[in-house]
CSV table of C-alpha atoms in Angstrom, one decimal:
chain,number,residue,atom,x,y,z
A,927,UNK,CA,54.5,28.5,-46.8
A,928,UNK,CA,57.8,29.6,-45.1
A,929,UNK,CA,58.6,33.3,-44.5
A,930,UNK,CA,61.9,35.0,-43.8
A,931,UNK,CA,62.5,35.8,-40.2
A,932,UNK,CA,62.6,39.6,-40.8
A,933,UNK,CA,59.1,39.4,-42.3
A,934,UNK,CA,57.5,37.7,-39.3
A,935,UNK,CA,56.8,40.9,-37.3
A,936,UNK,CA,55.2,42.4,-40.4
A,937,UNK,CA,53.1,39.2,-40.9
A,938,UNK,CA,51.9,39.4,-37.3
A,939,UNK,CA,50.8,43.0,-37.9
A,940,UNK,CA,49.0,42.0,-41.1
A,941,UNK,CA,47.3,39.1,-39.3
A,942,UNK,CA,46.1,41.4,-36.6
A,943,UNK,CA,44.7,43.8,-39.2
A,944,UNK,CA,43.0,40.9,-41.1
A,945,UNK,CA,41.4,39.8,-37.9
A,946,UNK,CA,39.9,43.2,-37.3
A,947,UNK,CA,38.8,43.4,-40.9
A,948,UNK,CA,37.0,40.1,-40.6
A,949,UNK,CA,35.3,41.3,-37.4
A,950,UNK,CA,34.0,44.3,-39.3
A,951,UNK,CA,33.2,42.5,-42.5
A,952,UNK,CA,29.5,42.5,-41.8
A,953,UNK,CA,29.4,46.3,-41.6
A,954,UNK,CA,31.6,46.8,-44.7
A,955,UNK,CA,29.6,44.3,-46.8
A,956,UNK,CA,26.4,46.2,-45.9
A,957,UNK,CA,27.5,49.5,-47.5
A,958,UNK,CA,27.0,48.5,-51.2
A,959,UNK,CA,23.8,46.7,-50.3
A,960,UNK,CA,22.2,49.4,-48.2
A,961,UNK,CA,19.7,50.3,-50.8
A,962,UNK,CA,18.8,46.6,-51.2
A,963,UNK,CA,18.5,45.7,-47.5
A,964,UNK,CA,14.7,46.3,-47.2
A,965,UNK,CA,14.2,44.0,-50.3
A,966,UNK,CA,16.4,41.2,-48.9
A,967,UNK,CA,14.8,41.6,-45.4
A,968,UNK,CA,11.3,41.4,-46.8
A,969,UNK,CA,12.0,38.5,-49.2
A,970,UNK,CA,13.5,36.2,-46.5
A,971,UNK,CA,10.9,37.3,-44.0
A,972,UNK,CA,8.1,36.2,-46.5
A,973,UNK,CA,9.9,32.9,-47.0
A,974,UNK,CA,10.3,32.1,-43.3
A,975,UNK,CA,6.7,33.2,-42.4
A,976,UNK,CA,5.3,30.9,-45.1
A,977,UNK,CA,3.4,28.0,-43.5
A,978,UNK,CA,5.2,25.6,-45.9
A,979,UNK,CA,8.6,26.5,-44.6
A,980,UNK,CA,10.1,24.3,-41.9
A,981,UNK,CA,7.0,22.1,-41.3
A,982,UNK,CA,7.8,20.2,-38.1
A,983,UNK,CA,5.8,17.2,-39.3
A,984,UNK,CA,8.7,16.5,-41.6
A,985,UNK,CA,11.0,15.9,-38.6
A,986,UNK,CA,8.6,13.7,-36.6
A,987,UNK,CA,10.2,10.4,-37.7
A,988,UNK,CA,13.7,11.4,-36.5
A,989,UNK,CA,15.5,9.5,-33.7
A,990,UNK,CA,13.8,10.4,-30.5
A,991,UNK,CA,17.2,10.8,-28.9
A,992,UNK,CA,17.8,13.9,-31.0
A,993,UNK,CA,16.6,16.6,-28.7
A,994,UNK,CA,19.2,19.3,-28.3
A,995,UNK,CA,20.1,21.1,-31.5
A,996,UNK,CA,22.3,24.1,-32.4
A,997,UNK,CA,22.2,26.2,-35.5
A,998,UNK,CA,25.4,26.4,-37.5
A,999,UNK,CA,25.8,28.9,-40.4
A,1000,UNK,CA,27.9,27.3,-43.1
A,1001,UNK,CA,27.9,30.1,-45.6
A,1002,UNK,CA,30.7,32.3,-46.7
A,1003,UNK,CA,31.5,34.4,-43.6
A,1004,UNK,CA,34.3,36.5,-45.1
A,1005,UNK,CA,32.4,37.8,-48.2
A,1006,UNK,CA,28.9,38.1,-46.8
A,1007,UNK,CA,26.3,38.8,-49.5
A,1008,UNK,CA,23.5,39.0,-46.9
A,1009,UNK,CA,23.5,42.1,-44.6
A,1010,UNK,CA,24.0,41.4,-40.9
A,1011,UNK,CA,20.5,42.5,-39.8
A,1012,UNK,CA,19.0,40.1,-42.4
A,1013,UNK,CA,21.3,37.3,-41.3
A,1014,UNK,CA,20.3,37.8,-37.7
A,1015,UNK,CA,16.6,37.9,-38.6
A,1016,UNK,CA,16.9,34.6,-40.5
A,1017,UNK,CA,18.7,32.9,-37.6
A,1018,UNK,CA,16.2,34.2,-35.1
A,1019,UNK,CA,13.2,33.1,-37.1
A,1020,UNK,CA,14.7,29.7,-37.6
A,1021,UNK,CA,15.3,29.3,-33.9
A,1022,UNK,CA,11.8,30.5,-33.1
A,1023,UNK,CA,10.1,28.0,-35.6
A,1024,UNK,CA,12.2,25.2,-34.1
A,1025,UNK,CA,11.4,26.1,-30.5
A,1026,UNK,CA,7.7,26.6,-30.9
A,1027,UNK,CA,7.4,23.1,-32.3
A,1028,UNK,CA,8.2,21.6,-28.9
A,1029,UNK,CA,10.1,18.8,-30.6
A,1030,UNK,CA,13.6,20.2,-30.0
A,1031,UNK,CA,15.6,22.2,-27.5
A,1032,UNK,CA,17.6,24.9,-29.2
A,1033,UNK,CA,20.9,25.7,-27.6
A,1034,UNK,CA,23.1,28.8,-28.2
A,1035,UNK,CA,26.4,27.8,-29.7
A,1036,UNK,CA,28.9,30.7,-29.6
A,1037,UNK,CA,31.5,28.5,-31.2
A,1038,UNK,CA,29.3,27.9,-34.2
A,1039,UNK,CA,29.4,31.6,-35.0
A,1040,UNK,CA,33.1,32.1,-34.5
A,1041,UNK,CA,35.7,32.6,-37.2
A,1042,UNK,CA,39.3,32.0,-36.0
A,1043,UNK,CA,42.5,33.6,-37.4
A,1044,UNK,CA,45.8,32.4,-36.2
A,1045,UNK,CA,49.5,32.3,-37.1
A,1046,UNK,CA,51.0,28.8,-36.8
A,1047,UNK,CA,54.5,27.8,-37.9
A,1048,UNK,CA,54.8,30.9,-40.1
A,1049,UNK,CA,51.4,30.1,-41.7
A,1050,UNK,CA,48.3,32.3,-41.5
A,1051,UNK,CA,45.3,30.1,-40.9
A,1052,UNK,CA,41.6,31.0,-41.1
A,1053,UNK,CA,39.2,28.4,-39.7
A,1054,UNK,CA,35.8,27.8,-38.3
A,1055,UNK,CA,34.9,25.7,-35.3
A,1056,UNK,CA,34.1,22.6,-37.3
A,1057,UNK,CA,36.7,22.1,-40.1
A,1058,UNK,CA,36.4,18.3,-40.1
A,1059,UNK,CA,34.0,15.5,-39.1
A,1060,UNK,CA,36.1,14.8,-36.0
A,1061,UNK,CA,36.0,18.5,-35.1
A,1062,UNK,CA,32.2,18.5,-35.5
A,1063,UNK,CA,31.9,15.6,-33.2
A,1064,UNK,CA,34.2,17.2,-30.6
A,1065,UNK,CA,32.1,20.5,-30.9
A,1066,UNK,CA,28.9,18.5,-30.3
A,1067,UNK,CA,30.4,17.0,-27.2
A,1068,UNK,CA,31.7,20.3,-26.0
A,1069,UNK,CA,28.3,22.2,-26.3
A,1070,UNK,CA,26.3,19.1,-25.5
A,1071,UNK,CA,24.3,19.1,-28.8
A,1072,UNK,CA,22.7,16.0,-30.2
A,1073,UNK,CA,22.7,17.5,-33.7
A,1074,UNK,CA,23.5,20.6,-35.7
A,1075,UNK,CA,21.2,22.3,-38.1
A,1076,UNK,CA,23.5,23.8,-40.9
A,1077,UNK,CA,21.9,26.6,-42.7
A,1078,UNK,CA,22.8,28.9,-45.6
A,1079,UNK,CA,20.8,31.7,-47.4
A,1080,UNK,CA,21.2,33.0,-50.9
A,1081,UNK,CA,19.2,35.2,-53.3
A,1082,UNK,CA,19.3,35.3,-57.1
A,1083,UNK,CA,16.9,37.0,-59.5
A,1084,UNK,CA,14.4,37.8,-56.7
A,1085,UNK,CA,14.4,34.1,-55.7
A,1086,UNK,CA,15.2,33.7,-52.0
A,1087,UNK,CA,16.5,30.4,-50.9
A,1088,UNK,CA,17.4,28.8,-47.6
A,1089,UNK,CA,19.1,25.4,-47.4
A,1090,UNK,CA,18.9,23.4,-44.2
A,1091,UNK,CA,20.7,20.2,-43.2
A,1092,UNK,CA,20.5,18.3,-39.9
A,1093,UNK,CA,23.7,16.3,-39.0
A,1094,UNK,CA,24.0,13.9,-36.0
A,1095,UNK,CA,26.6,15.2,-33.6
A,1096,UNK,CA,27.7,11.7,-32.6
A,1097,UNK,CA,28.5,10.1,-36.0
A,1098,UNK,CA,28.1,12.9,-38.6
A,1099,UNK,CA,25.1,11.1,-40.1
A,1100,UNK,CA,22.9,13.2,-42.3
A,1101,UNK,CA,19.5,13.1,-40.7
A,1102,UNK,CA,17.5,15.5,-42.8
A,1103,UNK,CA,17.9,18.1,-45.5
A,1104,UNK,CA,15.6,20.5,-47.2
A,1105,UNK,CA,15.6,23.5,-49.5
A,1106,UNK,CA,13.0,26.3,-49.2
A,1107,UNK,CA,12.7,29.0,-51.8
A,1108,UNK,CA,10.3,31.8,-52.7
A,1109,UNK,CA,10.2,34.3,-55.5
A,1110,UNK,CA,9.0,37.8,-54.8
A,1111,UNK,CA,8.9,41.2,-56.6
A,1112,UNK,CA,9.3,44.8,-55.4
A,1113,UNK,CA,5.7,45.4,-56.4
A,1114,UNK,CA,4.5,42.7,-54.0
A,1115,UNK,CA,6.6,44.3,-51.3
A,1116,UNK,CA,5.1,47.7,-51.9
A,1117,UNK,CA,1.6,46.2,-51.7
A,1118,UNK,CA,2.5,44.6,-48.4
A,1119,UNK,CA,1.4,41.1,-49.3
A,1120,UNK,CA,3.5,38.5,-47.6
A,1121,UNK,CA,2.1,35.5,-49.5
A,1122,UNK,CA,-0.8,34.4,-51.7
A,1123,UNK,CA,-1.9,30.8,-52.1
A,1124,UNK,CA,-4.7,29.1,-54.0
A,1125,UNK,CA,-6.7,26.3,-52.4
A,1126,UNK,CA,-8.9,23.5,-53.7
A,1127,UNK,CA,-11.6,22.4,-51.2
A,1128,UNK,CA,-14.2,19.6,-50.9
A,1129,UNK,CA,-16.7,19.8,-48.1
A,1130,UNK,CA,-20.2,19.1,-46.9
A,1131,UNK,CA,-23.1,21.1,-45.5
A,1132,UNK,CA,-25.9,19.4,-43.7
A,1133,UNK,CA,-28.5,21.8,-45.0
A,1134,UNK,CA,-32.0,20.3,-45.6
A,1135,UNK,CA,-34.4,20.7,-48.5
A,1136,UNK,CA,-38.0,19.6,-48.7
A,1137,UNK,CA,-41.0,19.2,-51.1
A,1138,UNK,CA,-44.5,18.0,-50.6
A,1139,UNK,CA,-46.2,15.0,-52.1
A,1140,UNK,CA,-49.4,16.4,-53.6
A,1141,UNK,CA,-51.2,13.1,-53.2
A,1142,UNK,CA,-50.3,12.1,-49.6
A,1143,UNK,CA,-49.5,15.6,-48.4
A,1144,UNK,CA,-46.3,14.2,-46.8
A,1145,UNK,CA,-43.0,15.9,-47.2
A,1146,UNK,CA,-39.9,14.4,-48.7
A,1147,UNK,CA,-36.5,15.6,-47.6
A,1148,UNK,CA,-32.9,15.8,-48.8
A,1149,UNK,CA,-30.2,16.0,-46.2
A,1150,UNK,CA,-26.9,17.7,-47.1
A,1151,UNK,CA,-25.0,18.9,-50.1
A,1152,UNK,CA,-21.4,18.4,-51.3
A,1153,UNK,CA,-19.4,21.6,-51.9
A,1154,UNK,CA,-16.4,22.0,-54.3
A,1155,UNK,CA,-14.5,25.3,-54.1
A,1156,UNK,CA,-11.5,27.3,-55.2
A,1157,UNK,CA,-10.0,29.9,-52.9
A,1158,UNK,CA,-7.4,32.6,-53.0
A,1159,UNK,CA,-5.7,33.2,-49.6
A,1160,UNK,CA,-3.6,36.2,-48.8
A,1161,UNK,CA,-1.7,37.5,-45.7
A,1162,UNK,CA,-0.5,41.0,-45.3
A,1163,UNK,CA,2.4,42.6,-43.5
A,1164,UNK,CA,0.0,44.7,-41.4
A,1165,UNK,CA,-0.7,41.7,-39.2
A,1166,UNK,CA,0.7,38.3,-40.1
A,1167,UNK,CA,-1.8,36.6,-37.8
A,1168,UNK,CA,-4.7,37.5,-40.1
A,1169,UNK,CA,-5.5,36.0,-43.5
A,1170,UNK,CA,-8.1,36.7,-46.1
A,1171,UNK,CA,-9.8,34.5,-48.6
A,1172,UNK,CA,-12.0,34.9,-51.6
A,1173,UNK,CA,-13.8,31.8,-52.8
A,1174,UNK,CA,-16.0,30.5,-55.5
A,1175,UNK,CA,-17.9,27.3,-54.5
A,1176,UNK,CA,-20.3,25.0,-56.3
A,1177,UNK,CA,-22.7,22.9,-54.3
A,1178,UNK,CA,-25.1,20.1,-55.2
A,1179,UNK,CA,-26.8,17.1,-53.7
A,1180,UNK,CA,-25.8,13.5,-54.4
A,1181,UNK,CA,-28.6,11.8,-52.4
A,1182,UNK,CA,-32.3,11.5,-53.3
A,1183,UNK,CA,-31.6,12.8,-56.8
A,1184,UNK,CA,-34.9,11.5,-58.1
A,1185,UNK,CA,-36.8,14.1,-56.2
A,1186,UNK,CA,-34.3,16.9,-55.6
A,1187,UNK,CA,-31.9,18.8,-57.8
A,1188,UNK,CA,-30.0,21.2,-55.5
A,1189,UNK,CA,-27.5,23.1,-57.6
A,1190,UNK,CA,-25.9,26.5,-56.8
A,1191,UNK,CA,-22.9,28.8,-56.6
A,1192,UNK,CA,-21.6,30.6,-53.5
A,1193,UNK,CA,-19.3,33.6,-53.6
A,1194,UNK,CA,-17.6,34.0,-50.2
A,1195,UNK,CA,-15.2,36.4,-48.5
A,1196,UNK,CA,-13.6,35.2,-45.3
A,1197,UNK,CA,-11.2,36.4,-42.6
A,1198,UNK,CA,-9.0,33.9,-40.7
A,1199,UNK,CA,-7.2,34.7,-37.4
A,1200,UNK,CA,-4.5,32.7,-35.7
A,1201,UNK,CA,-5.1,31.5,-32.1
A,1202,UNK,CA,-1.6,31.7,-30.5
A,1203,UNK,CA,-2.7,30.1,-27.2
A,1204,UNK,CA,-3.3,26.9,-29.1
A,1205,UNK,CA,0.0,26.7,-30.9
A,1206,UNK,CA,1.6,24.4,-28.3
A,1207,UNK,CA,-1.2,21.9,-28.7
A,1208,UNK,CA,-2.1,22.3,-32.4
A,1209,UNK,CA,-1.9,25.2,-34.8
A,1210,UNK,CA,-5.5,26.4,-34.7
A,1211,UNK,CA,-7.2,29.2,-36.6
A,1212,UNK,CA,-10.7,30.7,-36.4
A,1213,UNK,CA,-12.6,31.8,-39.4
A,1214,UNK,CA,-15.6,33.9,-40.1
A,1215,UNK,CA,-17.1,34.1,-43.6
A,1216,UNK,CA,-20.1,35.6,-45.4
A,1217,UNK,CA,-21.2,34.8,-48.9
A,1218,UNK,CA,-23.9,35.2,-51.5
A,1219,UNK,CA,-25.4,32.0,-52.8
A,1220,UNK,CA,-27.5,31.5,-56.0
A,1221,UNK,CA,-29.5,28.3,-56.3
A,1222,UNK,CA,-32.7,26.9,-57.8
A,1223,UNK,CA,-34.2,30.2,-58.8
A,1224,UNK,CA,-33.4,31.7,-55.4
A,1225,UNK,CA,-30.5,33.6,-53.7
A,1226,UNK,CA,-29.5,34.1,-50.1
A,1227,UNK,CA,-26.7,35.1,-47.8
A,1228,UNK,CA,-24.5,32.4,-46.3
A,1229,UNK,CA,-22.9,32.8,-42.9
A,1230,UNK,CA,-20.0,30.5,-41.8
A,1231,UNK,CA,-18.0,30.2,-38.6
A,1232,UNK,CA,-15.6,27.6,-37.3
A,1233,UNK,CA,-12.0,26.5,-36.8
A,1234,UNK,CA,-9.2,25.5,-39.1
A,1235,UNK,CA,-6.6,22.9,-38.4
A,1236,UNK,CA,-3.5,21.8,-40.3
A,1237,UNK,CA,-3.6,18.6,-42.3
A,1238,UNK,CA,-0.2,17.4,-43.6
A,1239,UNK,CA,2.2,20.1,-44.9
A,1240,UNK,CA,-0.1,21.6,-47.6
A,1241,UNK,CA,-3.5,20.7,-46.3
A,1242,UNK,CA,-6.1,21.8,-43.8
A,1243,UNK,CA,-9.5,20.9,-42.3
A,1244,UNK,CA,-12.4,23.2,-41.4
A,1245,UNK,CA,-14.9,22.3,-38.7
A,1246,UNK,CA,-17.7,24.8,-38.1
A,1247,UNK,CA,-21.3,25.8,-38.7
A,1248,UNK,CA,-23.1,27.1,-41.8
A,1249,UNK,CA,-26.3,29.1,-41.8
A,1250,UNK,CA,-28.3,29.7,-45.0
A,1251,UNK,CA,-31.7,31.4,-44.3
A,1252,UNK,CA,-34.5,29.1,-45.5
A,1253,UNK,CA,-35.7,30.1,-49.0
A,1254,UNK,CA,-38.5,29.1,-51.4
A,1255,UNK,CA,-36.9,27.1,-54.3
A,1256,UNK,CA,-38.0,25.5,-57.5
A,1257,UNK,CA,-37.6,21.7,-58.0
A,1258,UNK,CA,-37.6,19.7,-61.2
A,1259,UNK,CA,-41.0,18.5,-62.3
A,1260,UNK,CA,-42.0,15.2,-60.8
A,1261,UNK,CA,-45.3,13.5,-61.1
A,1262,UNK,CA,-47.2,13.7,-57.8
A,1263,UNK,CA,-44.9,16.3,-56.2
A,1264,UNK,CA,-45.1,20.1,-55.9
A,1265,UNK,CA,-42.6,22.1,-57.9
A,1266,UNK,CA,-41.8,24.5,-55.1
A,1267,UNK,CA,-40.3,23.7,-51.7
A,1268,UNK,CA,-37.9,24.8,-49.0
A,1269,UNK,CA,-34.1,24.8,-48.8
A,1270,UNK,CA,-31.9,26.2,-46.0
A,1271,UNK,CA,-31.3,26.3,-42.3
A,1272,UNK,CA,-28.3,25.9,-40.0
A,1273,UNK,CA,-25.9,22.9,-40.2
A,1274,UNK,CA,-22.4,21.6,-39.8
A,1275,UNK,CA,-19.6,22.8,-42.1
A,1276,UNK,CA,-16.9,20.3,-42.9
A,1277,UNK,CA,-14.2,21.0,-45.4
A,1278,UNK,CA,-10.9,19.4,-46.5
A,1279,UNK,CA,-8.6,21.5,-48.5
A,1280,UNK,CA,-5.1,21.6,-50.1
A,1281,UNK,CA,-2.9,24.5,-51.1
A,1282,UNK,CA,-1.0,24.7,-54.3
């Protein structure tokens, strides 16, 4: 677009004013959203703190030469709908999650955050650092980045969404893309709960049971029971390294069923704590649980302690010990065997679970 010569000085003044307006756009955009800022902050914080967000196992199969990455925000920078403090929190958490994986080196790319305003040939131009594929390759070479992680955040009807794309800085190849979203309500924010998940578990206890042969006076034994469970797991904003579960479990024996009929229910509460010192090796958590079990006309407390390890993106494994004080129990009638016996003791605790 051509402008008369007399208007050029005025356009230069206007371009200077526009540049300062863009520089202050973050602060101006925050004013109408000031009352919503805590809600936006909490919503995106919950999303980024979720174990299912940015699981590094999803990036394991990428080219091993992709080591140095830079974050590039490709959202609308002139009409920001996300307040600046929320924007910075999202970017910081993304960088932290990527760095703690040990898979990538994250570099600070100042050019990736710059919006340029210039007057060229009587034209007012507003541009970003990477306006084309060629410019992106040049930027990658300039900042020595193997790849860029483009990100954008949005919120609609209490649904918080973050879109991520990894692009090769050498040839603009799309290496990986993912969308993460989470819906929350103000009631959940006021309660302070960051997330709540349900889990289905299958496990094994090595607890023994016995009954005597009334003819030979020898004891027969059953070794181990299989456990099926449903858990509700929650984290709170008070301390995101602590989690709490409430579980209902059913256990029974599948071996030596001719002589033994172990069948019971366990109601358990559990606290789970993260072990940050193990994060560089494997994400490890320690758990301590106590429950009340009802089985074969008996009841007893159940104590459990052990470690939890991740298994795929939505799964986990528990390895620990279980202690159920030995109790007198009733067995089904069987010719030549006593109807009462023992069940309980200490044993291993092995569990495989999946979240949904």
